[in-house]
Amino acid sequence: MTTSSNPPNSAAPDQTSGMWGGRFSEATDAFVAEFTASVQFDQRFYKQDIAGSIAHATMLAKVGVLTEAERDDIIEGLSTIRAEIEAGNFEWRIDLEDVHMNIESRLTQRIGITGKKLHTGRSRNDQVATDIRLYLRDEIDDILGLLERLQKGLLGLAAKNVNTIMPGFTHLQTAQPVTFGHHLLAWFEMLVRDTERLQDCRKRVNRMPLGSAALAGTTYPIDRAYTAELLGFEAVSENSLDAVSDRDFAIEFNAAAALIMMHLSRMSEELILWTSAQFKFVNIPDRFCTGSSIMPQKKNPDVPELIRGKSGRVFGDLISLLTLMKGQPLAYNKDNQEDKEPLFDAIDTVRGSLMAFADMIPALVPNIEIMREAALRGFSTATDLADYLVKKGVAFRDAHEIVGKAVALGVAEEKDLSELTLEQLQQFSDLITADVFDKALTLEASVNARDHIGGTSPKQVEAAITRAHTRLEQLYA
Ligand code: ARG
């Protein structure tokens, strides 16, 4: 019903211009064909392209545009092509430009004239937009699975380190003692937000552009809701012009990916510091490290370093997509073909980085004694001494001043506050009594005192881990 006089049941055209040859008087220049092609990178969503075509053909048969026999031939042909691709027996042709035309051309080669009917009521513009959304939806689900695994790994390590004390830093200077479990839960929170962002982004990915055709819709009596249902889309796009040109969903994903990488990069930075000979807080097992070709002693934290490095390219991918879109008039422009590589690169990089982290985190070995010793240096309990005085009636600013003087003495004598004698401390305030050592100046007293939701005390960290497991269940329900 699509054409009045069908051309002979020809095999696939030799050149791309065969797909639109009617209007052209010469073949596409070989360099131009290569330059404008996307098959080198868009073949990665062949599966989604075939699924989209099967759903489209099924819908066309439902509304009477294709016969049931034609539909069945198309579905069988496409399924065989999928098997060919998966077996590595498919010849991808640059002259056929992209994944869509490669598959369609092969379909026609296999099943003849019926293959030429598949594209009825459809354009590559709505087809490609549909394919990327299907592809990204699958990738988001995979990435969410990796995030969940990493989050569980963090909770496992945190549970073993509820009582492990380390220095907490501000300005990378010793600030106050914290528990290692609490620090790991801070990482966990970053990843919770990343999960929420990806889940939210997925909602807008999961809308179907198919049916928008080139830009204005199509003259066939299509049933978009039916196609959407077949493909598992939550809704159909509302406006055909917007649907074929919109790449917000890819930008949103890349923004979420950039944040994930920024978080992993911050964690990496800490791991790199912590594994240095100067910190020695944590040991990364050898299987995640490499050595030096010249310095025999070296064991380098390559995985975190590489992830810190890779964050930059994902930020770049986000900027590429934003820049790609900013000047485009409605509706589809060939510029949009450039959406794929930055999106794929962000997907691959985030996926690889998360996989490495998910494997590495449960394998980390904290040096508990070294962390504790580090927390004893740098006057980490100075705030606790000030709080001790406040509880005895001193105004906080005055307490701050008093403790500052005590710290100055400690610096001069090269002693921690807990190593000064009671008499030495009492020079600064006679409110200081012997209980100061137990109540304020031990690491345990310091962390135990921060006993409220969000605080670092072992009791709170324990409770936070329990809540975190429940939150994970709800998040990934
Ligand atoms: N390969 C193209 C892309 O990735 C498919 C859409 C082409 N549409 C067109 N009107 N030339 O965007």
Tab-separated table of C-alpha atoms and ligand atoms in Angstrom:
chain	number	residue	atom	x	y	z
A	1	MET	CA	0.000	0.000	0.000
A	2	THR	CA	3.010	2.303	0.181
A	3	THR	CA	3.856	2.581	-3.492
A	4	SER	CA	1.772	2.320	-6.617
A	5	SER	CA	4.393	0.631	-8.747
A	6	ASN	CA	7.047	-1.365	-7.010
A	7	PRO	CA	10.536	-1.466	-8.478
A	8	PRO	CA	11.925	-4.932	-9.106
A	9	ASN	CA	12.684	-7.028	-6.078
A	10	SER	CA	16.267	-5.862	-6.049
A	11	ALA	CA	19.089	-6.779	-3.744
A	12	ALA	CA	20.667	-4.159	-1.518
A	13	PRO	CA	21.867	-1.057	-3.326
A	14	ASP	CA	25.585	-0.776	-3.992
A	15	GLN	CA	25.919	2.734	-2.689
A	16	THR	CA	24.182	4.805	-0.095
A	17	SER	CA	22.649	6.894	-2.821
A	18	GLY	CA	20.632	3.763	-3.545
A	19	MET	CA	18.594	4.611	-0.464
A	20	TRP	CA	17.679	7.988	-1.868
A	21	GLY	CA	19.029	7.543	-5.402
A	22	GLY	CA	15.925	8.867	-7.103
A	23	ARG	CA	16.949	12.466	-6.671
A	24	PHE	CA	20.691	12.079	-7.225
A	25	SER	CA	22.597	12.074	-10.490
A	26	GLU	CA	25.932	10.851	-9.139
A	27	ALA	CA	27.159	8.600	-6.390
A	28	THR	CA	28.295	10.031	-3.068
A	29	ASP	CA	31.951	11.017	-3.014
A	30	ALA	CA	33.918	8.255	-1.278
A	31	PHE	CA	35.432	10.581	1.297
A	32	VAL	CA	32.103	12.248	1.981
A	33	ALA	CA	30.495	8.840	2.437
A	34	GLU	CA	33.082	7.965	5.050
A	35	PHE	CA	33.019	11.403	6.651
A	36	THR	CA	29.252	11.439	7.083
A	37	ALA	CA	28.923	7.819	8.184
A	38	SER	CA	28.176	6.809	11.751
A	39	VAL	CA	28.087	3.036	11.388
A	40	GLN	CA	31.571	2.774	12.907
A	41	PHE	CA	30.090	3.783	16.255
A	42	ASP	CA	26.311	3.443	16.076
A	43	GLN	CA	26.433	-0.303	15.314
A	44	ARG	CA	26.709	-0.722	19.063
A	45	PHE	CA	22.950	-0.291	19.371
A	46	TYR	CA	22.005	-2.788	16.662
A	47	LYS	CA	19.957	-4.741	19.207
A	48	GLN	CA	17.812	-1.742	20.072
A	49	ASP	CA	17.490	-0.827	16.385
A	50	ILE	CA	16.177	-4.294	15.623
A	51	ALA	CA	13.833	-4.292	18.631
A	52	GLY	CA	12.480	-0.908	17.517
A	53	SER	CA	11.941	-2.164	13.976
A	54	ILE	CA	10.179	-5.311	15.173
A	55	ALA	CA	7.833	-3.223	17.324
A	56	HIS	CA	7.231	-0.795	14.452
A	57	ALA	CA	6.408	-3.619	12.024
A	58	THR	CA	4.142	-5.254	14.598
A	59	MET	CA	2.277	-1.986	15.019
A	60	LEU	CA	2.044	-1.453	11.235
A	61	ALA	CA	0.426	-4.886	10.890
A	62	LYS	CA	-1.979	-4.152	13.737
A	63	VAL	CA	-3.237	-1.020	11.983
A	64	GLY	CA	-3.390	-2.723	8.583
A	65	VAL	CA	-0.448	-1.002	6.877
A	66	LEU	CA	1.409	-4.325	6.625
A	67	THR	CA	-0.111	-7.754	6.238
A	68	GLU	CA	0.512	-10.314	8.949
A	69	ALA	CA	2.639	-12.310	6.526
A	70	GLU	CA	4.760	-9.249	5.777
A	71	ARG	CA	5.147	-8.582	9.470
A	72	ASP	CA	6.239	-12.148	10.104
A	73	ASP	CA	8.765	-12.030	7.265
A	74	ILE	CA	10.206	-8.805	8.635
A	75	ILE	CA	10.440	-10.151	12.170
A	76	GLU	CA	12.055	-13.342	11.024
A	77	GLY	CA	14.464	-11.480	8.784
A	78	LEU	CA	15.447	-9.092	11.548
A	79	SER	CA	15.923	-11.913	14.034
A	80	THR	CA	18.238	-13.681	11.615
A	81	ILE	CA	20.193	-10.476	11.091
A	82	ARG	CA	20.561	-10.087	14.851
A	83	ALA	CA	21.975	-13.608	14.998
A	84	GLU	CA	24.339	-12.803	12.112
A	85	ILE	CA	25.607	-9.722	13.911
A	86	GLU	CA	26.057	-11.605	17.155
A	87	ALA	CA	27.934	-14.391	15.398
A	88	GLY	CA	30.231	-11.790	13.796
A	89	ASN	CA	28.952	-12.693	10.333
A	90	PHE	CA	27.517	-9.314	9.449
A	91	GLU	CA	29.344	-7.079	7.039
A	92	TRP	CA	28.997	-3.477	8.184
A	93	ARG	CA	29.231	-1.160	5.192
A	94	ILE	CA	30.419	2.419	5.473
A	95	ASP	CA	28.643	3.239	2.210
A	96	LEU	CA	25.378	2.351	3.943
A	97	GLU	CA	26.138	5.134	6.411
A	98	ASP	CA	24.629	4.009	9.671
A	99	VAL	CA	23.299	1.083	11.669
A	100	HIS	CA	19.757	1.758	10.487
A	101	MET	CA	20.466	1.574	6.772
A	102	ASN	CA	22.877	-1.327	7.137
A	103	ILE	CA	20.224	-3.426	8.814
A	104	GLU	CA	17.406	-2.315	6.540
A	105	SER	CA	19.484	-2.978	3.461
A	106	ARG	CA	20.413	-6.449	4.663
A	107	LEU	CA	16.761	-7.121	5.434
A	108	THR	CA	15.772	-6.310	1.882
A	109	GLN	CA	18.608	-8.454	0.607
A	110	ARG	CA	17.284	-11.339	2.692
A	111	ILE	CA	13.504	-11.062	2.347
A	112	GLY	CA	13.097	-9.005	-0.790
A	113	ILE	CA	10.482	-6.347	-1.423
A	114	THR	CA	8.836	-6.684	1.984
A	115	GLY	CA	12.037	-5.386	3.558
A	116	LYS	CA	11.487	-2.128	1.720
A	117	LYS	CA	8.162	-1.686	3.496
A	118	LEU	CA	9.629	-1.593	6.996
A	119	HIS	CA	10.421	2.103	6.829
A	120	THR	CA	6.785	3.041	6.109
A	121	GLY	CA	5.632	5.816	8.422
A	122	ARG	CA	9.054	6.181	9.964
A	123	SER	CA	12.194	8.245	9.458
A	124	ARG	CA	15.715	7.681	10.644
A	125	ASN	CA	15.153	10.815	12.687
A	126	ASP	CA	12.610	9.251	14.999
A	127	GLN	CA	14.283	5.854	14.645
A	128	VAL	CA	17.665	7.015	15.911
A	129	ALA	CA	16.118	9.008	18.746
A	130	THR	CA	14.220	5.867	19.775
A	131	ASP	CA	17.290	3.646	19.514
A	132	ILE	CA	19.461	5.870	21.695
A	133	ARG	CA	16.775	6.047	24.335
A	134	LEU	CA	16.370	2.264	24.378
A	135	TYR	CA	20.116	1.832	24.512
A	136	LEU	CA	20.647	4.389	27.243
A	137	ARG	CA	17.800	2.922	29.280
A	138	ASP	CA	19.595	-0.449	29.304
A	139	GLU	CA	22.905	1.168	30.160
A	140	ILE	CA	21.380	3.150	33.022
A	141	ASP	CA	20.008	-0.072	34.465
A	142	ASP	CA	23.463	-1.654	34.292
A	143	ILE	CA	25.115	1.370	35.848
A	144	LEU	CA	22.538	1.398	38.637
A	145	GLY	CA	23.437	-2.240	39.311
A	146	LEU	CA	27.111	-1.281	39.618
A	147	LEU	CA	26.291	1.627	41.901
A	148	GLU	CA	24.307	-0.701	44.127
A	149	ARG	CA	27.192	-3.172	44.293
A	150	LEU	CA	29.627	-0.408	45.190
A	151	GLN	CA	27.268	0.977	47.823
A	152	LYS	CA	26.922	-2.442	49.406
A	153	GLY	CA	30.708	-2.781	49.391
A	154	LEU	CA	31.025	0.526	51.210
A	155	LEU	CA	28.478	-0.519	53.824
A	156	GLY	CA	30.329	-3.798	54.347
A	157	LEU	CA	33.653	-2.032	54.883
A	158	ALA	CA	31.996	0.605	57.065
A	159	ALA	CA	30.445	-2.099	59.255
A	160	LYS	CA	33.913	-3.510	59.941
A	161	ASN	CA	35.232	-0.057	60.814
A	162	VAL	CA	32.590	1.421	63.050
A	163	ASN	CA	35.186	1.740	65.823
A	164	THR	CA	38.232	2.522	63.682
A	165	ILE	CA	39.394	6.019	64.488
A	166	MET	CA	41.200	8.264	62.033
A	167	PRO	CA	41.842	11.987	61.817
A	168	GLY	CA	39.138	13.927	60.027
A	169	PHE	CA	40.461	16.792	57.935
A	170	THR	CA	39.488	20.266	56.892
A	171	HIS	CA	41.921	22.114	54.639
A	172	LEU	CA	43.710	18.754	54.656
A	173	GLN	CA	44.887	19.672	58.163
A	174	THR	CA	43.944	17.479	61.107
A	175	ALA	CA	40.591	18.719	62.375
A	176	GLN	CA	38.761	16.271	64.647
A	177	PRO	CA	38.814	12.510	65.085
A	178	VAL	CA	36.237	10.626	63.052
A	179	THR	CA	35.485	6.970	62.624
A	180	PHE	CA	36.570	5.372	59.361
A	181	GLY	CA	33.073	3.923	59.060
A	182	HIS	CA	31.672	7.442	59.155
A	183	HIS	CA	34.043	8.546	56.408
A	184	LEU	CA	32.955	5.635	54.216
A	185	LEU	CA	29.328	6.519	54.823
A	186	ALA	CA	30.079	10.007	53.484
A	187	TRP	CA	31.106	8.354	50.217
A	188	PHE	CA	27.967	6.257	50.382
A	189	GLU	CA	25.796	9.396	50.567
A	190	MET	CA	27.390	10.814	47.424
A	191	LEU	CA	26.444	7.637	45.609
A	192	VAL	CA	22.871	7.741	46.933
A	193	ARG	CA	22.425	11.115	45.262
A	194	ASP	CA	23.995	9.724	42.089
A	195	THR	CA	21.499	6.875	42.133
A	196	GLU	CA	18.566	9.232	42.601
A	197	ARG	CA	19.766	11.408	39.752
A	198	LEU	CA	20.118	8.468	37.371
A	199	GLN	CA	16.711	7.112	38.314
A	200	ASP	CA	15.181	10.502	37.705
A	201	CYS	CA	16.988	10.875	34.393
A	202	ARG	CA	15.727	7.427	33.362
A	203	LYS	CA	12.123	8.667	33.539
A	204	ARG	CA	12.778	11.223	30.822
A	205	VAL	CA	14.857	8.764	28.790
A	206	ASN	CA	11.926	6.375	28.792
A	207	ARG	CA	9.637	8.302	26.440
A	208	MET	CA	9.108	7.211	22.865
A	209	PRO	CA	9.788	9.520	19.908
A	210	LEU	CA	8.829	6.867	17.322
A	211	GLY	CA	5.898	8.036	15.216
A	212	SER	CA	7.292	11.558	14.908
A	213	ALA	CA	8.772	10.418	11.577
A	214	ALA	CA	11.019	13.038	9.954
A	215	LEU	CA	9.634	15.954	11.931
A	216	ALA	CA	5.905	16.449	11.465
A	217	GLY	CA	4.399	13.034	12.110
A	218	THR	CA	3.113	10.637	9.496
A	219	THR	CA	0.055	10.165	7.307
A	220	TYR	CA	-0.430	6.510	8.294
A	221	PRO	CA	-2.935	5.519	10.985
A	222	ILE	CA	-0.216	4.583	13.476
A	223	ASP	CA	-0.864	3.406	17.021
A	224	ARG	CA	1.965	4.956	19.009
A	225	ALA	CA	0.726	3.806	22.382
A	226	TYR	CA	0.867	0.222	21.166
A	227	THR	CA	4.455	0.544	19.898
A	228	ALA	CA	5.430	2.215	23.167
A	229	GLU	CA	3.935	-0.633	25.132
A	230	LEU	CA	5.806	-3.196	23.038
A	231	LEU	CA	9.072	-1.404	23.716
A	232	GLY	CA	8.440	-0.798	27.412
A	233	PHE	CA	8.290	2.996	27.113
A	234	GLU	CA	6.389	4.797	29.845
A	235	ALA	CA	4.908	7.408	27.519
A	236	VAL	CA	5.038	8.741	23.987
A	237	SER	CA	6.554	12.122	23.157
A	238	GLU	CA	3.999	14.916	22.836
A	239	ASN	CA	5.474	16.918	19.999
A	240	SER	CA	7.049	15.499	16.864
A	241	LEU	CA	9.369	18.463	16.220
A	242	ASP	CA	10.695	18.314	19.761
A	243	ALA	CA	10.906	14.527	19.792
A	244	VAL	CA	13.266	14.173	16.818
A	245	SER	CA	15.545	16.963	17.953
A	246	ASP	CA	15.565	16.554	21.740
A	247	ARG	CA	18.786	15.281	23.274
A	248	ASP	CA	18.154	16.631	26.781
A	249	PHE	CA	17.986	13.094	28.101
A	250	ALA	CA	21.540	12.416	26.915
A	251	ILE	CA	22.758	15.682	28.421
A	252	GLU	CA	21.052	14.816	31.700
A	253	PHE	CA	22.708	11.435	31.694
A	254	ASN	CA	26.112	12.948	30.983
A	255	ALA	CA	25.576	15.445	33.789
A	256	ALA	CA	24.726	12.603	36.167
A	257	ALA	CA	27.757	10.704	34.838
A	258	ALA	CA	29.978	13.751	35.384
A	259	LEU	CA	28.850	13.921	39.014
A	260	ILE	CA	29.510	10.211	39.519
A	261	MET	CA	33.005	10.673	38.102
A	262	MET	CA	33.584	13.754	40.245
A	263	HIS	CA	32.659	11.685	43.300
A	264	LEU	CA	34.831	8.744	42.281
A	265	SER	CA	37.653	11.178	41.607
A	266	ARG	CA	37.382	12.635	45.111
A	267	MET	CA	37.383	9.147	46.613
A	268	SER	CA	40.348	8.288	44.398
A	269	GLU	CA	42.233	11.334	45.593
A	270	GLU	CA	41.767	10.206	49.190
A	271	LEU	CA	42.828	6.657	48.400
A	272	ILE	CA	45.936	7.951	46.636
A	273	LEU	CA	46.838	10.034	49.685
A	274	TRP	CA	45.992	7.286	52.131
A	275	THR	CA	48.113	4.675	50.359
A	276	SER	CA	51.188	6.924	50.286
A	277	ALA	CA	54.115	6.169	52.568
A	278	GLN	CA	53.371	9.450	54.340
A	279	PHE	CA	49.819	8.441	55.342
A	280	LYS	CA	49.790	4.637	55.184
A	281	PHE	CA	46.137	4.602	56.289
A	282	VAL	CA	45.026	2.019	53.786
A	283	ASN	CA	46.476	-0.774	51.735
A	284	ILE	CA	45.141	-1.530	48.260
A	285	PRO	CA	45.771	-5.204	47.379
A	286	ASP	CA	48.455	-5.788	44.754
A	287	ARG	CA	46.004	-6.947	42.117
A	288	PHE	CA	44.693	-3.387	41.793
A	289	CYS	CA	48.144	-1.812	41.572
A	290	THR	CA	51.132	-1.799	39.268
A	291	GLY	CA	54.829	-1.291	39.777
A	292	SER	CA	57.465	0.926	38.250
A	293	SER	CA	59.820	-0.185	35.473
A	294	ILE	CA	62.711	1.619	37.163
A	295	MET	CA	61.978	1.974	40.890
A	296	PRO	CA	61.801	-1.491	42.425
A	297	GLN	CA	60.057	-0.310	45.599
A	298	LYS	CA	57.056	1.228	43.841
A	299	LYS	CA	53.495	0.050	44.162
A	300	ASN	CA	51.298	2.591	42.478
A	301	PRO	CA	47.568	3.181	43.051
A	302	ASP	CA	46.904	3.145	39.307
A	303	VAL	CA	43.209	2.425	39.478
A	304	PRO	CA	42.276	5.470	41.578
A	305	GLU	CA	44.746	7.624	39.656
A	306	LEU	CA	43.286	6.601	36.336
A	307	ILE	CA	39.750	7.210	37.547
A	308	ARG	CA	40.739	10.654	38.812
A	309	GLY	CA	42.174	11.249	35.352
A	310	LYS	CA	39.171	9.863	33.509
A	311	SER	CA	36.772	12.209	35.292
A	312	GLY	CA	38.009	14.994	33.022
A	313	ARG	CA	36.919	13.316	29.831
A	314	VAL	CA	33.413	12.753	31.136
A	315	PHE	CA	33.151	16.453	32.054
A	316	GLY	CA	34.263	17.087	28.464
A	317	ASP	CA	31.587	14.744	27.143
A	318	LEU	CA	28.950	16.805	28.954
A	319	ILE	CA	30.257	20.054	27.496
A	320	SER	CA	30.396	18.457	24.028
A	321	LEU	CA	26.708	17.614	24.164
A	322	LEU	CA	25.652	20.989	25.516
A	323	THR	CA	27.655	22.732	22.820
A	324	LEU	CA	26.312	20.353	20.182
A	325	MET	CA	22.742	21.359	20.962
A	326	LYS	CA	22.936	25.049	21.720
A	327	GLY	CA	22.775	26.380	18.171
A	328	GLN	CA	20.399	23.929	16.572
A	329	PRO	CA	17.165	25.172	15.052
A	330	LEU	CA	14.278	22.712	15.115
A	331	ALA	CA	14.005	19.964	14.100
A	332	TYR	CA	16.572	17.234	13.292
A	333	ASN	CA	19.983	18.329	12.036
A	334	LYS	CA	22.878	16.124	11.058
A	335	ASP	CA	24.746	17.700	13.976
A	336	ASN	CA	22.796	15.263	16.123
A	337	GLN	CA	24.823	12.367	14.806
A	338	GLU	CA	27.595	13.773	16.998
A	339	ASP	CA	25.576	12.988	20.122
A	340	LYS	CA	26.696	9.373	20.163
A	341	GLU	CA	30.400	9.367	20.861
A	342	PRO	CA	30.289	11.700	23.889
A	343	LEU	CA	27.371	9.699	25.253
A	344	PHE	CA	29.044	6.345	24.675
A	345	ASP	CA	32.306	7.591	26.104
A	346	ALA	CA	30.572	8.787	29.265
A	347	ILE	CA	28.733	5.456	29.575
A	348	ASP	CA	31.895	3.392	29.069
A	349	THR	CA	33.991	5.486	31.407
A	350	VAL	CA	31.457	5.547	34.224
A	351	ARG	CA	30.793	1.869	33.856
A	352	GLY	CA	34.482	0.914	33.926
A	353	SER	CA	35.244	3.217	36.824
A	354	LEU	CA	32.330	1.929	38.883
A	355	MET	CA	33.279	-1.643	38.145
A	356	ALA	CA	36.832	-1.015	39.341
A	357	PHE	CA	35.612	0.681	42.498
A	358	ALA	CA	33.013	-1.971	43.228
A	359	ASP	CA	35.745	-4.634	43.066
A	360	MET	CA	38.372	-2.628	44.932
A	361	ILE	CA	36.436	-1.160	47.867
A	362	PRO	CA	35.636	-4.436	49.679
A	363	ALA	CA	39.304	-5.421	49.272
A	364	LEU	CA	40.752	-2.333	51.000
A	365	VAL	CA	42.719	-3.049	54.155
A	366	PRO	CA	42.821	-0.212	56.691
A	367	ASN	CA	45.901	0.138	58.919
A	368	ILE	CA	43.933	0.671	62.081
A	369	GLU	CA	46.894	1.411	64.366
A	370	ILE	CA	48.438	3.911	61.971
A	371	MET	CA	45.130	5.724	61.522
A	372	ARG	CA	44.762	5.922	65.266
A	373	GLU	CA	48.264	7.285	65.779
A	374	ALA	CA	47.649	9.891	63.116
A	375	ALA	CA	44.489	10.962	64.932
A	376	LEU	CA	46.550	11.477	68.084
A	377	ARG	CA	48.698	14.028	66.281
A	378	GLY	CA	47.599	17.499	65.249
A	379	PHE	CA	45.582	18.376	68.373
A	380	SER	CA	42.473	16.708	67.021
A	381	THR	CA	40.721	16.916	70.413
A	382	ALA	CA	41.170	20.675	70.847
A	383	THR	CA	37.502	21.369	70.105
A	384	ASP	CA	36.576	18.757	72.688
A	385	LEU	CA	38.556	20.647	75.319
A	386	ALA	CA	36.750	23.851	74.367
A	387	ASP	CA	33.390	22.066	74.597
A	388	TYR	CA	34.453	20.692	78.003
A	389	LEU	CA	34.998	24.251	79.246
A	390	VAL	CA	31.713	25.441	77.756
A	391	LYS	CA	29.917	22.722	79.703
A	392	LYS	CA	31.526	24.180	82.803
A	393	GLY	CA	30.085	27.597	82.061
A	394	VAL	CA	32.755	29.281	79.914
A	395	ALA	CA	31.500	31.174	76.843
A	396	PHE	CA	32.588	29.381	73.651
A	397	ARG	CA	34.733	32.240	72.334
A	398	ASP	CA	36.616	32.397	75.635
A	399	ALA	CA	37.003	28.627	75.688
A	400	HIS	CA	38.402	28.828	72.147
A	401	GLU	CA	41.004	31.347	73.337
A	402	ILE	CA	41.980	29.253	76.364
A	403	VAL	CA	42.444	26.099	74.318
A	404	GLY	CA	44.395	28.017	71.689
A	405	LYS	CA	46.931	28.895	74.381
A	406	ALA	CA	47.075	25.278	75.565
A	407	VAL	CA	47.716	24.175	71.970
A	408	ALA	CA	50.518	26.730	71.657
A	409	LEU	CA	52.168	25.157	74.714
A	410	GLY	CA	51.677	21.719	73.192
A	411	VAL	CA	53.315	22.890	69.958
A	412	ALA	CA	56.258	24.308	71.913
A	413	GLU	CA	56.668	21.131	73.956
A	414	GLU	CA	55.878	18.837	71.019
A	415	LYS	CA	53.128	17.172	73.030
A	416	ASP	CA	49.497	16.411	72.347
A	417	LEU	CA	46.968	18.022	74.726
A	418	SER	CA	46.472	14.618	76.369
A	419	GLU	CA	50.203	14.462	77.049
A	420	LEU	CA	50.299	17.761	78.962
A	421	THR	CA	50.021	17.435	82.742
A	422	LEU	CA	46.918	18.520	84.614
A	423	GLU	CA	48.970	21.338	86.176
A	424	GLN	CA	50.058	22.559	82.771
A	425	LEU	CA	46.447	22.609	81.559
A	426	GLN	CA	45.233	24.326	84.705
A	427	GLN	CA	47.493	27.331	83.987
A	428	PHE	CA	44.959	28.251	81.309
A	429	SER	CA	41.780	27.598	83.297
A	430	ASP	CA	41.196	26.391	86.841
A	431	LEU	CA	37.945	24.851	85.627
A	432	ILE	CA	40.011	22.051	84.134
A	433	THR	CA	40.038	19.055	86.454
A	434	ALA	CA	41.379	15.516	86.314
A	435	ASP	CA	38.302	14.228	84.445
A	436	VAL	CA	39.418	16.195	81.387
A	437	PHE	CA	41.548	13.308	80.169
A	438	ASP	CA	38.660	10.843	80.063
A	439	LYS	CA	35.889	13.231	79.145
A	440	ALA	CA	37.542	15.327	76.477
A	441	LEU	CA	41.040	14.373	75.494
A	442	THR	CA	40.768	10.745	74.402
A	443	LEU	CA	39.901	9.876	70.839
A	444	GLU	CA	37.081	7.628	72.005
A	445	ALA	CA	35.556	10.385	74.149
A	446	SER	CA	35.755	12.715	71.171
A	447	VAL	CA	33.961	10.457	68.677
A	448	ASN	CA	31.503	9.057	71.237
A	449	ALA	CA	30.393	12.573	72.113
A	450	ARG	CA	29.167	13.252	68.574
A	451	ASP	CA	26.124	11.216	69.276
A	452	HIS	CA	23.293	12.429	67.058
A	453	ILE	CA	21.955	11.562	63.619
A	454	GLY	CA	24.688	12.348	61.115
A	455	GLY	CA	27.405	12.310	63.806
A	456	THR	CA	30.564	10.216	63.849
A	457	SER	CA	30.070	8.195	67.053
A	458	PRO	CA	30.309	4.418	66.583
A	459	LYS	CA	26.769	4.073	67.928
A	460	GLN	CA	25.438	6.499	65.327
A	461	VAL	CA	27.475	4.972	62.542
A	462	GLU	CA	26.093	1.557	63.424
A	463	ALA	CA	22.546	2.926	63.268
A	464	ALA	CA	23.320	4.776	60.037
A	465	ILE	CA	24.510	1.541	58.427
A	466	THR	CA	21.290	-0.206	59.423
A	467	ARG	CA	19.244	2.634	57.950
A	468	ALA	CA	21.433	2.633	54.847
A	469	HIS	CA	20.568	-1.002	54.124
A	470	THR	CA	16.867	-0.187	54.302
A	471	ARG	CA	17.364	2.879	52.134
A	472	LEU	CA	19.201	0.775	49.564
A	473	GLU	CA	16.334	-1.681	49.440
A	474	GLN	CA	13.893	1.144	48.849
A	475	LEU	CA	16.141	2.845	46.327
A	476	TYR	CA	16.568	-0.244	44.192
A	477	ALA	CA	13.098	-1.720	44.741
B	1	ARG	N1	22.989	8.433	11.587
B	1	ARG	C1	22.034	9.460	11.835
B	1	ARG	C2	22.230	10.003	13.268
B	1	ARG	O1	22.923	9.391	13.979
B	1	ARG	C3	20.646	8.912	11.714
B	1	ARG	C4	19.640	9.939	11.348
B	1	ARG	C5	19.905	10.472	9.999
B	1	ARG	N2	18.860	11.313	9.551
B	1	ARG	C6	19.011	12.085	8.481
B	1	ARG	N3	18.009	12.817	8.160
B	1	ARG	N4	20.121	12.119	7.799
B	1	ARG	O2	21.706	11.018	13.623
